[in-house]
PDB file of C-alpha atoms and ligand atoms in Angstrom:
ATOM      1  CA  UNK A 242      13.888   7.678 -32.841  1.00 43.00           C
ATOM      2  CA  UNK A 243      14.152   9.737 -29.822  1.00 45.00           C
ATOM      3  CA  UNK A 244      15.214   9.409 -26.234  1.00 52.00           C
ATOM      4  CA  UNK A 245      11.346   9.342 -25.218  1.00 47.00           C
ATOM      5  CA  UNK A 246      10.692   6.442 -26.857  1.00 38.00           C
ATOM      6  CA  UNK A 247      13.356   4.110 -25.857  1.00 44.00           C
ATOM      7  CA  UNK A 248      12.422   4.905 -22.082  1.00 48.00           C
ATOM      8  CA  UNK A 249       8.599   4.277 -23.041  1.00 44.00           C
ATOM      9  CA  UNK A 250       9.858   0.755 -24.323  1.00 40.00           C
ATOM     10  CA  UNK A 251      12.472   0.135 -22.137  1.00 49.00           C
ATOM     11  CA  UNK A 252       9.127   0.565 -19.011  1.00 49.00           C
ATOM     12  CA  UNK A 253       6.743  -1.923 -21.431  1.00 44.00           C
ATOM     13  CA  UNK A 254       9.854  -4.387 -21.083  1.00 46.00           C
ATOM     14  CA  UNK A 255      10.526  -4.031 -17.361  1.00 51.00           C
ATOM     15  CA  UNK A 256       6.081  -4.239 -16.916  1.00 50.00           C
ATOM     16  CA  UNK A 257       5.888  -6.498 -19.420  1.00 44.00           C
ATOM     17  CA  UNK A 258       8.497  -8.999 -17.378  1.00 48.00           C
ATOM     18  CA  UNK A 259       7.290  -8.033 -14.395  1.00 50.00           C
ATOM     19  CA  UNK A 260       3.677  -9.040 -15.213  1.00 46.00           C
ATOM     20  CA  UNK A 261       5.024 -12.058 -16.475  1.00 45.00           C
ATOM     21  CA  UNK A 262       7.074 -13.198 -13.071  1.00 49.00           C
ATOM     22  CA  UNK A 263       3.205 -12.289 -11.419  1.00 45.00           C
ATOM     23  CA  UNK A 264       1.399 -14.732 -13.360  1.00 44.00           C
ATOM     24  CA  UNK A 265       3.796 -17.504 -13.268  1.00 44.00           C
ATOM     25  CA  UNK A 266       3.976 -16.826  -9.754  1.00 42.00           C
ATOM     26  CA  UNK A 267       0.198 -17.568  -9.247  1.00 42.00           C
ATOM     27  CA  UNK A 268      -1.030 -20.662  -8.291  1.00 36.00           C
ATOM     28  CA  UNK A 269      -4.042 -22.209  -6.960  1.00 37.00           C
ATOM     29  CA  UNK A 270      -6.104 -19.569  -5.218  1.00 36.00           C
ATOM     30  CA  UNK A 271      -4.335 -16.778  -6.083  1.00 40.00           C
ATOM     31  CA  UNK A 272      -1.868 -17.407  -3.806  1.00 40.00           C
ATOM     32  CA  UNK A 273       1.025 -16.295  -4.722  1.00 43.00           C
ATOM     33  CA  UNK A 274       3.414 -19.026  -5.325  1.00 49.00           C
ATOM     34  CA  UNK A 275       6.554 -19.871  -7.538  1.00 45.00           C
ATOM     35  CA  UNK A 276       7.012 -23.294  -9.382  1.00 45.00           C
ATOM     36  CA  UNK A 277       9.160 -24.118  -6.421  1.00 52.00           C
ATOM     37  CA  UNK A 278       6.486 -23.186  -3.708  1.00 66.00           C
ATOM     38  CA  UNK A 279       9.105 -21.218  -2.069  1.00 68.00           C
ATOM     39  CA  UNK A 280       8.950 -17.515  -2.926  1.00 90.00           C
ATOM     40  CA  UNK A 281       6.885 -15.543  -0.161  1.00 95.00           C
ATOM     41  CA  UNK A 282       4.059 -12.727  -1.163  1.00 97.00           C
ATOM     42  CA  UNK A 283       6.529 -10.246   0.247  1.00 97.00           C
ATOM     43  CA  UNK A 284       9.240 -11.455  -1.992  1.00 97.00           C
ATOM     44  CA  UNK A 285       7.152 -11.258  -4.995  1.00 97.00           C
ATOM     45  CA  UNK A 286       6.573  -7.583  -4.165  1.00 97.00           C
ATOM     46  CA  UNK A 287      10.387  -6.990  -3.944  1.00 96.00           C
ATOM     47  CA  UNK A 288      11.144  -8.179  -6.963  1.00 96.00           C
ATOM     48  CA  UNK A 289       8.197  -6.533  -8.685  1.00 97.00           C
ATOM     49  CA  UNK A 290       8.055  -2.855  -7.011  1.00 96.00           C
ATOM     50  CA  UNK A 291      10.770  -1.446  -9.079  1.00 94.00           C
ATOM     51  CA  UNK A 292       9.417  -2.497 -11.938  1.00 95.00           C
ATOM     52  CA  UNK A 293       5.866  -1.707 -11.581  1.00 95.00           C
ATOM     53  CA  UNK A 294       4.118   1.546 -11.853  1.00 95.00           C
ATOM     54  CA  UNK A 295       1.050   1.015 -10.935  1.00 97.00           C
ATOM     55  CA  UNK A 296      -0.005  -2.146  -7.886  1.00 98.00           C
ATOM     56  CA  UNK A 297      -2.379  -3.311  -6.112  1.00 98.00           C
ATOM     57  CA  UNK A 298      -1.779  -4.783  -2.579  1.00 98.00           C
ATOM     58  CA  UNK A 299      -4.642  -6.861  -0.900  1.00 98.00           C
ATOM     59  CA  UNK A 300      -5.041  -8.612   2.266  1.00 96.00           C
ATOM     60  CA  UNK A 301      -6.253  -9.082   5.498  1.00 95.00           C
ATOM     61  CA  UNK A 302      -5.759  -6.030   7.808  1.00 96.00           C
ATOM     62  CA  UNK A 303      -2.057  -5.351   9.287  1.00 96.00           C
ATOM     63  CA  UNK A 304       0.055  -7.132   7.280  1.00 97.00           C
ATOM     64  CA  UNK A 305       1.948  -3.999   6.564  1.00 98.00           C
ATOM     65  CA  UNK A 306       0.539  -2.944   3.178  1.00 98.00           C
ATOM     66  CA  UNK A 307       0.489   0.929   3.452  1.00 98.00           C
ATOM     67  CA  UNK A 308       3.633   0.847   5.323  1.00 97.00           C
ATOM     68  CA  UNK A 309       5.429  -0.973   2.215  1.00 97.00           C
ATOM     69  CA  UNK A 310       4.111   0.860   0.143  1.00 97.00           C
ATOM     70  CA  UNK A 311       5.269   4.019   1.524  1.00 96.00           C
ATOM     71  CA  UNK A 312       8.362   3.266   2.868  1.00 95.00           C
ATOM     72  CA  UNK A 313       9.804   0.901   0.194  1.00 93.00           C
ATOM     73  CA  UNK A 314      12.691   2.191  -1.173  1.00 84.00           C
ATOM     74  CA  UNK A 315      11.641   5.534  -0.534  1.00 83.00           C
ATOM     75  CA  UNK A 316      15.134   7.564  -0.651  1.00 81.00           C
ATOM     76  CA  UNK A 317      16.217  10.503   1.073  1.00 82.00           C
ATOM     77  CA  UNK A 318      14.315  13.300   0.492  1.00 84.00           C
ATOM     78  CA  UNK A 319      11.925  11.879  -2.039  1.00 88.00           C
ATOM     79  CA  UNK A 320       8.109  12.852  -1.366  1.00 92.00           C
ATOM     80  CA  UNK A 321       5.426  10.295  -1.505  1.00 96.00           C
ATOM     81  CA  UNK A 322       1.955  11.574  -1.148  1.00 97.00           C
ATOM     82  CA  UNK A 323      -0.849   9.666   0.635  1.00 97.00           C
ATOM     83  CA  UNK A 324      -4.435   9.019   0.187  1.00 98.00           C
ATOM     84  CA  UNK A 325      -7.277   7.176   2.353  1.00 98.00           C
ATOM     85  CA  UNK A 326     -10.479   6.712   0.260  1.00 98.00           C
ATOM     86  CA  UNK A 327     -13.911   7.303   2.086  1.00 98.00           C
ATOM     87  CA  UNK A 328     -16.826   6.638  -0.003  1.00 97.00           C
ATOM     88  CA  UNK A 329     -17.976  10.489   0.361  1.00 97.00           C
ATOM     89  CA  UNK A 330     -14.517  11.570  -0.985  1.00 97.00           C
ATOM     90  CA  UNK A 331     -14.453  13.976  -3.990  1.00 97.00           C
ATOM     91  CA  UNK A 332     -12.521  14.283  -7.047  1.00 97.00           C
ATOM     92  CA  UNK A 333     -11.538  17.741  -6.002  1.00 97.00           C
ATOM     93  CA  UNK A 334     -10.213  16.355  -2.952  1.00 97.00           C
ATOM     94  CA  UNK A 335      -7.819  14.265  -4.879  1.00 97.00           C
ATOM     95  CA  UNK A 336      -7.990  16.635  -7.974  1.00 97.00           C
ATOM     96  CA  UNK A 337      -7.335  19.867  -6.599  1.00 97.00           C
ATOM     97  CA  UNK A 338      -9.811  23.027  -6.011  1.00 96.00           C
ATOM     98  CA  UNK A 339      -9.516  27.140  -6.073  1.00 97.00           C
ATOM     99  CA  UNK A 340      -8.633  28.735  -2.960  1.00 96.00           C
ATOM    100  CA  UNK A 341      -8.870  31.985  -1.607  1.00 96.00           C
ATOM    101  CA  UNK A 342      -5.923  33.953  -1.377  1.00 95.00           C
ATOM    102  CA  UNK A 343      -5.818  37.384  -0.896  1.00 95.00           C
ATOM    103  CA  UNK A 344      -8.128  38.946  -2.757  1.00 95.00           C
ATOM    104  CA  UNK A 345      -8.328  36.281  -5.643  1.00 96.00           C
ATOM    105  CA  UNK A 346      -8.668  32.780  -6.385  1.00 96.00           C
ATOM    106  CA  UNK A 347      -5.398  30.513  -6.789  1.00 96.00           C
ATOM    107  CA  UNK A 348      -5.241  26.558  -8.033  1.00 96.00           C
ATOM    108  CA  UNK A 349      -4.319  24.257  -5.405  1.00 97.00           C
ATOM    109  CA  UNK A 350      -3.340  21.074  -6.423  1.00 96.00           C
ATOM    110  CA  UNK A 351      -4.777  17.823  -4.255  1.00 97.00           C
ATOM    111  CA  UNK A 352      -2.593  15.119  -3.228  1.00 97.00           C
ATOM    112  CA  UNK A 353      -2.651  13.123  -6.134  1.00 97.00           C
ATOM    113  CA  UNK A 354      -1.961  16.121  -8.851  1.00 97.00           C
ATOM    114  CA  UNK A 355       1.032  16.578  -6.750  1.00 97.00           C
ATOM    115  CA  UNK A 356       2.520  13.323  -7.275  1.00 97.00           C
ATOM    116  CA  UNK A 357       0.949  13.410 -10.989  1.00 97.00           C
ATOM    117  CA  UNK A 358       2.817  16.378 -12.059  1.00 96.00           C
ATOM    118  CA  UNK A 359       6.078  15.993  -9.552  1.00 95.00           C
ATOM    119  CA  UNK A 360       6.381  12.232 -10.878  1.00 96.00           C
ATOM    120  CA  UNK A 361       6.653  10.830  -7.231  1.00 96.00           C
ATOM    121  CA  UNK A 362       5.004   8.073  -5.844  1.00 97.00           C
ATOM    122  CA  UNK A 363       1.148   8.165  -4.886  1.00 97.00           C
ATOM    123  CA  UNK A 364      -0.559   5.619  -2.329  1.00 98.00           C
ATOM    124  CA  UNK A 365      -4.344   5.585  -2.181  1.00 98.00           C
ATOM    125  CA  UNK A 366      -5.450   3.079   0.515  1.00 98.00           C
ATOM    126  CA  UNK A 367      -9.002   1.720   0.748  1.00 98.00           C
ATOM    127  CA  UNK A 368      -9.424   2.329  -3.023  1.00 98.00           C
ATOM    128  CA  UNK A 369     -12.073   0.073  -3.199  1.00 98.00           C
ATOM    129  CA  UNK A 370     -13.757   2.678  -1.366  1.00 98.00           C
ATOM    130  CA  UNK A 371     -14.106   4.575  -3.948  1.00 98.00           C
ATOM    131  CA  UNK A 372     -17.723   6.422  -4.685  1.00 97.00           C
ATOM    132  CA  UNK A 373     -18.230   7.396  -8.815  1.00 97.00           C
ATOM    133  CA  UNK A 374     -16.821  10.675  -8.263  1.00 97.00           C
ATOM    134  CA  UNK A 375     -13.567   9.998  -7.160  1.00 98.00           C
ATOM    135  CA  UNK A 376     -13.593   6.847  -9.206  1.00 98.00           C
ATOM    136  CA  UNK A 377     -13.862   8.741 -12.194  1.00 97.00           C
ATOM    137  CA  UNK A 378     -11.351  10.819 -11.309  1.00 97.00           C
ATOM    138  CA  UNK A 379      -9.016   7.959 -10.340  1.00 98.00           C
ATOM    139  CA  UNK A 380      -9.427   6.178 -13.451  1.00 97.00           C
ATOM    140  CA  UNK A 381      -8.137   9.234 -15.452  1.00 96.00           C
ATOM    141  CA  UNK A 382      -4.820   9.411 -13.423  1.00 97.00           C
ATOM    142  CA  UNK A 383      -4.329   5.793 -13.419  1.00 97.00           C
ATOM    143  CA  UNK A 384      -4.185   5.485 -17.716  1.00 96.00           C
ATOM    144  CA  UNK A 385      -1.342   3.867 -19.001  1.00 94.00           C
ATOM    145  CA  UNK A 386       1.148   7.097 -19.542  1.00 89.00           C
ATOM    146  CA  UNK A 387       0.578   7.251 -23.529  1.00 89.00           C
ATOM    147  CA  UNK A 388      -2.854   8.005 -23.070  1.00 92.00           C
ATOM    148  CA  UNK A 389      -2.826  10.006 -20.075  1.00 92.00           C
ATOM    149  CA  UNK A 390      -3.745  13.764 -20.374  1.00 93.00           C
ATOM    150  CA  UNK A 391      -6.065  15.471 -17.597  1.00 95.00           C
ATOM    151  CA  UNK A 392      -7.639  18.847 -18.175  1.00 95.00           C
ATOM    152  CA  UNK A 393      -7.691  20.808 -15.084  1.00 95.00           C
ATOM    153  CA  UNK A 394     -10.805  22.993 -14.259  1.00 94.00           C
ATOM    154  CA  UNK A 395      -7.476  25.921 -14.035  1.00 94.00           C
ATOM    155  CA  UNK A 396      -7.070  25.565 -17.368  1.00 95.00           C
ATOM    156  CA  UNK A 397      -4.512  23.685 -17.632  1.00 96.00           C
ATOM    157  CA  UNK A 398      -3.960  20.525 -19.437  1.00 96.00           C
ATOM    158  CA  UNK A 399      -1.166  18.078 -17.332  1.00 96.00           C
ATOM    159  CA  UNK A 400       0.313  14.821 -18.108  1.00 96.00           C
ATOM    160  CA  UNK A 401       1.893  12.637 -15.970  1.00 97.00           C
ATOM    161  CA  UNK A 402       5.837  13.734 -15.324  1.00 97.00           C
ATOM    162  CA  UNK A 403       8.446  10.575 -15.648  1.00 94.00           C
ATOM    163  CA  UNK A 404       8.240   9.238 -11.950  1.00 94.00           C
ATOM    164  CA  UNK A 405       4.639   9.232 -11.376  1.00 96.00           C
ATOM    165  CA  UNK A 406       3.412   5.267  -9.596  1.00 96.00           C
ATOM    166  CA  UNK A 407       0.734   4.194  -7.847  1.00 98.00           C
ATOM    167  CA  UNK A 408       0.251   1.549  -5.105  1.00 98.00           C
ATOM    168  CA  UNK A 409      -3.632   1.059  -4.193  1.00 98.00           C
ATOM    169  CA  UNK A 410      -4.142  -0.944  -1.453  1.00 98.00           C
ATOM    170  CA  UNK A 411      -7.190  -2.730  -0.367  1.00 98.00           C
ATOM    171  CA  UNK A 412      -8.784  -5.580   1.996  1.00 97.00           C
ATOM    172  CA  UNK A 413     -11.406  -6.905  -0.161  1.00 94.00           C
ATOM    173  CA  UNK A 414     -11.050  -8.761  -3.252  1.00 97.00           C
ATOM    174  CA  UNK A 415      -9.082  -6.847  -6.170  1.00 98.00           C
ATOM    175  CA  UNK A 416     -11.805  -8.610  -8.584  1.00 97.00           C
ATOM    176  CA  UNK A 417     -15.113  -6.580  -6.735  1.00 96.00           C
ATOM    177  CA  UNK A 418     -13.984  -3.707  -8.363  1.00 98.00           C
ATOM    178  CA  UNK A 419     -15.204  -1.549 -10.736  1.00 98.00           C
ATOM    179  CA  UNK A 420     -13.474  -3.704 -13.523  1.00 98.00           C
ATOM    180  CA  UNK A 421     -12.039  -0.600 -15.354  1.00 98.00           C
ATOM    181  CA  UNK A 422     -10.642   0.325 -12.125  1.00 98.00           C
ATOM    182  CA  UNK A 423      -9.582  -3.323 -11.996  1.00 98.00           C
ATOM    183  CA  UNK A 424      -8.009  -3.056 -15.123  1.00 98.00           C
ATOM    184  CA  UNK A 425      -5.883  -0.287 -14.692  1.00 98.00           C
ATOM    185  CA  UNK A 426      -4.261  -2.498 -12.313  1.00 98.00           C
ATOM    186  CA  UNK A 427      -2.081  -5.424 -13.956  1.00 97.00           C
ATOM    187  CA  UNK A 428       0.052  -6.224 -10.648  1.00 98.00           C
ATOM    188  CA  UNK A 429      -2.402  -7.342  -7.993  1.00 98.00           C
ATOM    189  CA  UNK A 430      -0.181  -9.050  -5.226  1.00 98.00           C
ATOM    190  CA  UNK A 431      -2.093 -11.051  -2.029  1.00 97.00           C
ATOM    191  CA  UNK A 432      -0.614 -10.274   0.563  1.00 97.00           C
ATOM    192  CA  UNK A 433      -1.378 -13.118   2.908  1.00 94.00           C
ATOM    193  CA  UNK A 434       1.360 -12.352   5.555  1.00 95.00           C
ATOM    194  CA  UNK A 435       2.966 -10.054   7.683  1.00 97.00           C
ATOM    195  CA  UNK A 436       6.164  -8.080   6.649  1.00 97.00           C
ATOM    196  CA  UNK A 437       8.737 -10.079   8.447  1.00 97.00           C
ATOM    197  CA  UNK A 438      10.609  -6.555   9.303  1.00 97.00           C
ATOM    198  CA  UNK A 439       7.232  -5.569  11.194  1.00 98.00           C
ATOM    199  CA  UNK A 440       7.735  -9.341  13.382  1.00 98.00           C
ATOM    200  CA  UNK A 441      11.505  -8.017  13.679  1.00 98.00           C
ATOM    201  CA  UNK A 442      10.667  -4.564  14.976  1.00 98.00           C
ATOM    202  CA  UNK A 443       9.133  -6.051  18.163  1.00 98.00           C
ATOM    203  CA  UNK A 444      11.481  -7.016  21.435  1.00 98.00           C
ATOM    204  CA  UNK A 445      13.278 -10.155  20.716  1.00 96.00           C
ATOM    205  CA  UNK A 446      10.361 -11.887  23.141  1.00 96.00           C
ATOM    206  CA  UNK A 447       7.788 -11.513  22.511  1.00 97.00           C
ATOM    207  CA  UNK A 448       8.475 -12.200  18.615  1.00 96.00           C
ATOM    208  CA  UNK A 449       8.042 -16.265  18.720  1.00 94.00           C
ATOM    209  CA  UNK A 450       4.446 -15.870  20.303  1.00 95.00           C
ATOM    210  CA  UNK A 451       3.485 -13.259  17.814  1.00 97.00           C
ATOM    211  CA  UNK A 452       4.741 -14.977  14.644  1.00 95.00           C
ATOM    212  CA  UNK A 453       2.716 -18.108  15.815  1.00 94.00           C
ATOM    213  CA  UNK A 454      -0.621 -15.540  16.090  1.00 95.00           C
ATOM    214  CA  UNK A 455      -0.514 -13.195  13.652  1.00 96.00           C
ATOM    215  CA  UNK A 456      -1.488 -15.903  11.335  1.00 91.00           C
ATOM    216  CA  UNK A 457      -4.255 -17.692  13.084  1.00 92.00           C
ATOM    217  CA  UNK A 458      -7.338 -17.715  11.744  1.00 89.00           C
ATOM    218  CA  UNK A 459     -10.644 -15.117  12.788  1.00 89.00           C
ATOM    219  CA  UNK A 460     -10.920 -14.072  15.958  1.00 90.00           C
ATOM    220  CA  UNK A 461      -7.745 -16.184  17.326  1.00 92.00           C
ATOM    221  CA  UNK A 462      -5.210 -13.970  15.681  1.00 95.00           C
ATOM    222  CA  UNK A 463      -3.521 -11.430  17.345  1.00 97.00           C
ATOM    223  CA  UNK A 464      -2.608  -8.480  15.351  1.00 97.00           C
ATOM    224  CA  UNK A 465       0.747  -6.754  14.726  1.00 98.00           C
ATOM    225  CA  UNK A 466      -0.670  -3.548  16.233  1.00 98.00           C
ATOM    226  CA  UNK A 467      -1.924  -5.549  19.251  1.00 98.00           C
ATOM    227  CA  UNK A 468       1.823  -6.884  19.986  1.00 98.00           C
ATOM    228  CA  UNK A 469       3.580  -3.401  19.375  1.00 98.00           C
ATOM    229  CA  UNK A 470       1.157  -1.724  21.192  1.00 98.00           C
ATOM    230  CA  UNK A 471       1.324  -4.482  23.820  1.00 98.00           C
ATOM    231  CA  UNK A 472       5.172  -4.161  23.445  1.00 98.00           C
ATOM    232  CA  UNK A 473       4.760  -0.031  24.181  1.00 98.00           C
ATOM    233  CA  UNK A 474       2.438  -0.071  26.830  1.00 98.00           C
ATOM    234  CA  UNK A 475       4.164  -2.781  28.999  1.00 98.00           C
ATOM    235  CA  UNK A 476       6.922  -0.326  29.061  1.00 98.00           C
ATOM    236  CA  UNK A 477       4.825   2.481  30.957  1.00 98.00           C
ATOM    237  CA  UNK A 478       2.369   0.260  33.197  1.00 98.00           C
ATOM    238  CA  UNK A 479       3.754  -3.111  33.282  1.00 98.00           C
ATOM    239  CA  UNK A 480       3.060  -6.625  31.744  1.00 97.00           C
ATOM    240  CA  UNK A 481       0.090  -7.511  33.134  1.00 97.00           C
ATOM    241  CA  UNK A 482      -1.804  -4.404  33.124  1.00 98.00           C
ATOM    242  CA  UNK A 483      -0.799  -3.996  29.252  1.00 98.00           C
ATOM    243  CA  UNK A 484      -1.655  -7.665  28.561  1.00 98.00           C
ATOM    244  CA  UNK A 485      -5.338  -7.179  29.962  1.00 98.00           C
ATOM    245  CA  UNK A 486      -5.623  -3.701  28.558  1.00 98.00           C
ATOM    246  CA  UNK A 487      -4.695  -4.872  24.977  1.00 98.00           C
ATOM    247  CA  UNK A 488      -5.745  -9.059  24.804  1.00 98.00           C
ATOM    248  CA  UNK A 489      -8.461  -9.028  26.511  1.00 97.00           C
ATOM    249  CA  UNK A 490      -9.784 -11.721  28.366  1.00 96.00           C
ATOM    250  CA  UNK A 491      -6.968 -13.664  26.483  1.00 96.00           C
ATOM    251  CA  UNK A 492      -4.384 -11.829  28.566  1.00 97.00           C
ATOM    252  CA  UNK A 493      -3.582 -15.026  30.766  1.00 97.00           C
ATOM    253  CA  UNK A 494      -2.995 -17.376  28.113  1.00 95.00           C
ATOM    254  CA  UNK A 495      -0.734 -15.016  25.857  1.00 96.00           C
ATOM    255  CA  UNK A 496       1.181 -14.176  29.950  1.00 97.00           C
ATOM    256  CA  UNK A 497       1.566 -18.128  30.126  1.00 95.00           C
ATOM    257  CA  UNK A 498       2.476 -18.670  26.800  1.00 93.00           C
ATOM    258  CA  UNK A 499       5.605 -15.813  26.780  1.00 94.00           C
ATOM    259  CA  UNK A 500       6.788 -16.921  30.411  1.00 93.00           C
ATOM    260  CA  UNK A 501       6.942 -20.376  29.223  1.00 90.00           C
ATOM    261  CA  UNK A 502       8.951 -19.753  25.992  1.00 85.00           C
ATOM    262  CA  UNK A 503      11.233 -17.309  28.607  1.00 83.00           C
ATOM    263  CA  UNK A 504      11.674 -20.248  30.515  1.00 80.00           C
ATOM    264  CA  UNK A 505      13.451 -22.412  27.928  1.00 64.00           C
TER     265      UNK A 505
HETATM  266  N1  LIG B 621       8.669  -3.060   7.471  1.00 72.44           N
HETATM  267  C1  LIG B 621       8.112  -2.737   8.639  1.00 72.44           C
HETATM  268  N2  LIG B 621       8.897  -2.403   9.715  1.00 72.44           N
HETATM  269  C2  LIG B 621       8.335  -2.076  10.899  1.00 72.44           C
HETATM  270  N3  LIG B 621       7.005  -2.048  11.124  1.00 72.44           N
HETATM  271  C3  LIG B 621       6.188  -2.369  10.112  1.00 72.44           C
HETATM  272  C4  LIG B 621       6.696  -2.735   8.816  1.00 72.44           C
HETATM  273  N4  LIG B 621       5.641  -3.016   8.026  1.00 72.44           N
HETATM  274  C5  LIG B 621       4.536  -2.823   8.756  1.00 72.44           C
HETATM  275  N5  LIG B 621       4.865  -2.435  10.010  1.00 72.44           N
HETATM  276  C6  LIG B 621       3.910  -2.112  11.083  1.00 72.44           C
HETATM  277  O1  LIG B 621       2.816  -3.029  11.034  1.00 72.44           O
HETATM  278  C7  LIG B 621       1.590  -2.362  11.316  1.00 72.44           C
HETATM  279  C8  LIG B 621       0.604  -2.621  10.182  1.00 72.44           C
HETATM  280  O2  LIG B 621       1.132  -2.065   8.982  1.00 72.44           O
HETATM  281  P1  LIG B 621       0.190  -1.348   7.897  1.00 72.44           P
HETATM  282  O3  LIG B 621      -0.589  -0.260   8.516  1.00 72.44           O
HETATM  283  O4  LIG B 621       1.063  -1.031   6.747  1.00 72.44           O
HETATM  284  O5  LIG B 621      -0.781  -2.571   7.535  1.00 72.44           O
HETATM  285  P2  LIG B 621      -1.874  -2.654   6.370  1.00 72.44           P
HETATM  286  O6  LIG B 621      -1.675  -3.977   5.704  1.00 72.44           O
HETATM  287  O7  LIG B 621      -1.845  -1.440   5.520  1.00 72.44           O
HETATM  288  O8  LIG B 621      -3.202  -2.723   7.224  1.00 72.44           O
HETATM  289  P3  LIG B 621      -4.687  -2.263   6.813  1.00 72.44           P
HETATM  290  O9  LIG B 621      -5.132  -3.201   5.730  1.00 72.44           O
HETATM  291  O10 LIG B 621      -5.459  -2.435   8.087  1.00 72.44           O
HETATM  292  O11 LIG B 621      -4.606  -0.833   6.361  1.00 72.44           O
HETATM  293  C9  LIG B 621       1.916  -0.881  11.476  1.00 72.44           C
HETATM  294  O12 LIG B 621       1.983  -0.602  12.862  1.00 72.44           O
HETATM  295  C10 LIG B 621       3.287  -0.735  10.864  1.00 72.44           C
HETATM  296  O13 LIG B 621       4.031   0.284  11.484  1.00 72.44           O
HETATM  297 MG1  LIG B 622      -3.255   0.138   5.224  1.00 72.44          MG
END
């Protein structure tokens, strides 16, 4: 019994538990929640991310999805390629094309060959977004690894090198997918939250009035971009030309609300 096939098991044990901690850590909803209603949807993707290798992130806009999924234990060094879906995007785009170069033709590998054959991590955002070319394509690079083998119009035939992961990430609802795109997905985490580091990156006050908004409902929240950029432009023009420039006519309230919380 070779090497190979230990690590092959060893991955359907780590996936396999991993999947496992997911469902149990469902409850009503979807929400992710454990049996002691404490663990957070950003704590499920902690424990799960090194485990997973291929996982879907959806969720309201802002909550720091991409940025998770890029940075997370992204090491020195390491490349991570990614992707932003459109619905006129084309396999090739993802795939790879010829180019010109000199006087012939050369294979250049797209964004997601790279990270197919370099085993690194790939992020396509928006995947829902997806239009049947590109779907088709992304289908074939997200088979289970045993399966996987993708026939290149250069010839070549490629499977995926030891390394290769996918995080999709999406704001609609995992389930309006294409199911076989749906499928290839076993980890789908909600992420119905902002990354608490993202709250922590902004100056220490204004982070008690944005905690308190970033969660509000429709049109009352206030999003993570609005209070960094908020945070950035106050810098250059001041607080209350940054407040009406970025909240709108909201600007007075969110001014009252901050010097009052100063003032304690
Ligand atoms: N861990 C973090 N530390 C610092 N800033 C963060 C962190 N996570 C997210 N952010 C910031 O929060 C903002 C939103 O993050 P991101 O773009 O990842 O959200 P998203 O969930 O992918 O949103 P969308 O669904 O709209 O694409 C960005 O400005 C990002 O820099
Ligand atoms: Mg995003």
């Amino acid at each position: 019994m070779g090497d190979g096939f230990l690590r092959r098991l060893e991955r359907f044990r780590a996936e396999a538990a991993a999947r496992l901690r997911v469902r149990r850590a469902r409850g009503p909803g979807d929400t992710p929640m454990a049996s002691n209603g404490k663990i957070s949807c950003w704590d499920l993707f902690t424990s799960v991310f090194p485990h997973s290798t291929r996982m879907l992130l959806h969720g309201p806009p802002g909550t720091g999805k991409t940025y998770q999924a890029i940075w997370t234990a992204h090491a020195e060094g390491e490349r991570v390629y990614s992707v932003t879906v459109t619905p006129e995007m084309s396999a090739a785009e993802l795939r790879g094309h010829w180019v010109p170069f000199e006087s012939r033709w050369v294979w250049n590998d797209g964004p997601s060959m790279c990270a197919y054959r370099g085993g690194v991590r790939l992020v396509i955002n928006e995947i829902d977004k997806a239009g049947d070319d590109a779907l088709s394509f992304l289908l074939a690079i997200l088979d289970d690894p045993e399966v996987a083998l993708l026939s290149l119009p250069s010839g070549e035939t490629v499977r995926p090198a030891s390394g290769f992961r996918v995080v999709a990430t999406l704001n609609g609802d995992p389930e309006s997918l294409p199911p076989a795109l749906r499928d290839r997905f076993p980890v789908a985490i909600q992420i119905d939250s902002v990354h608490p580091a993202a709250l922590g990156a902004l100056p220490k006050d204004l982070q008690v009035a944005a905690r308190a908004t970033v969660a509000l409902p429709g049109e009352r929240r206030i999003s993570i971009r609005a209070w960094k950029e908020f945070a950035r432009l106050r810098e250059a023009i001041g607080e209350e030309q940054a407040a009406r420039a970025v909240f709108g006519g909201r600007a007075g309230d969110v001014l009252d609300a901050l010097r009052l919380h100063r003032g304690k």
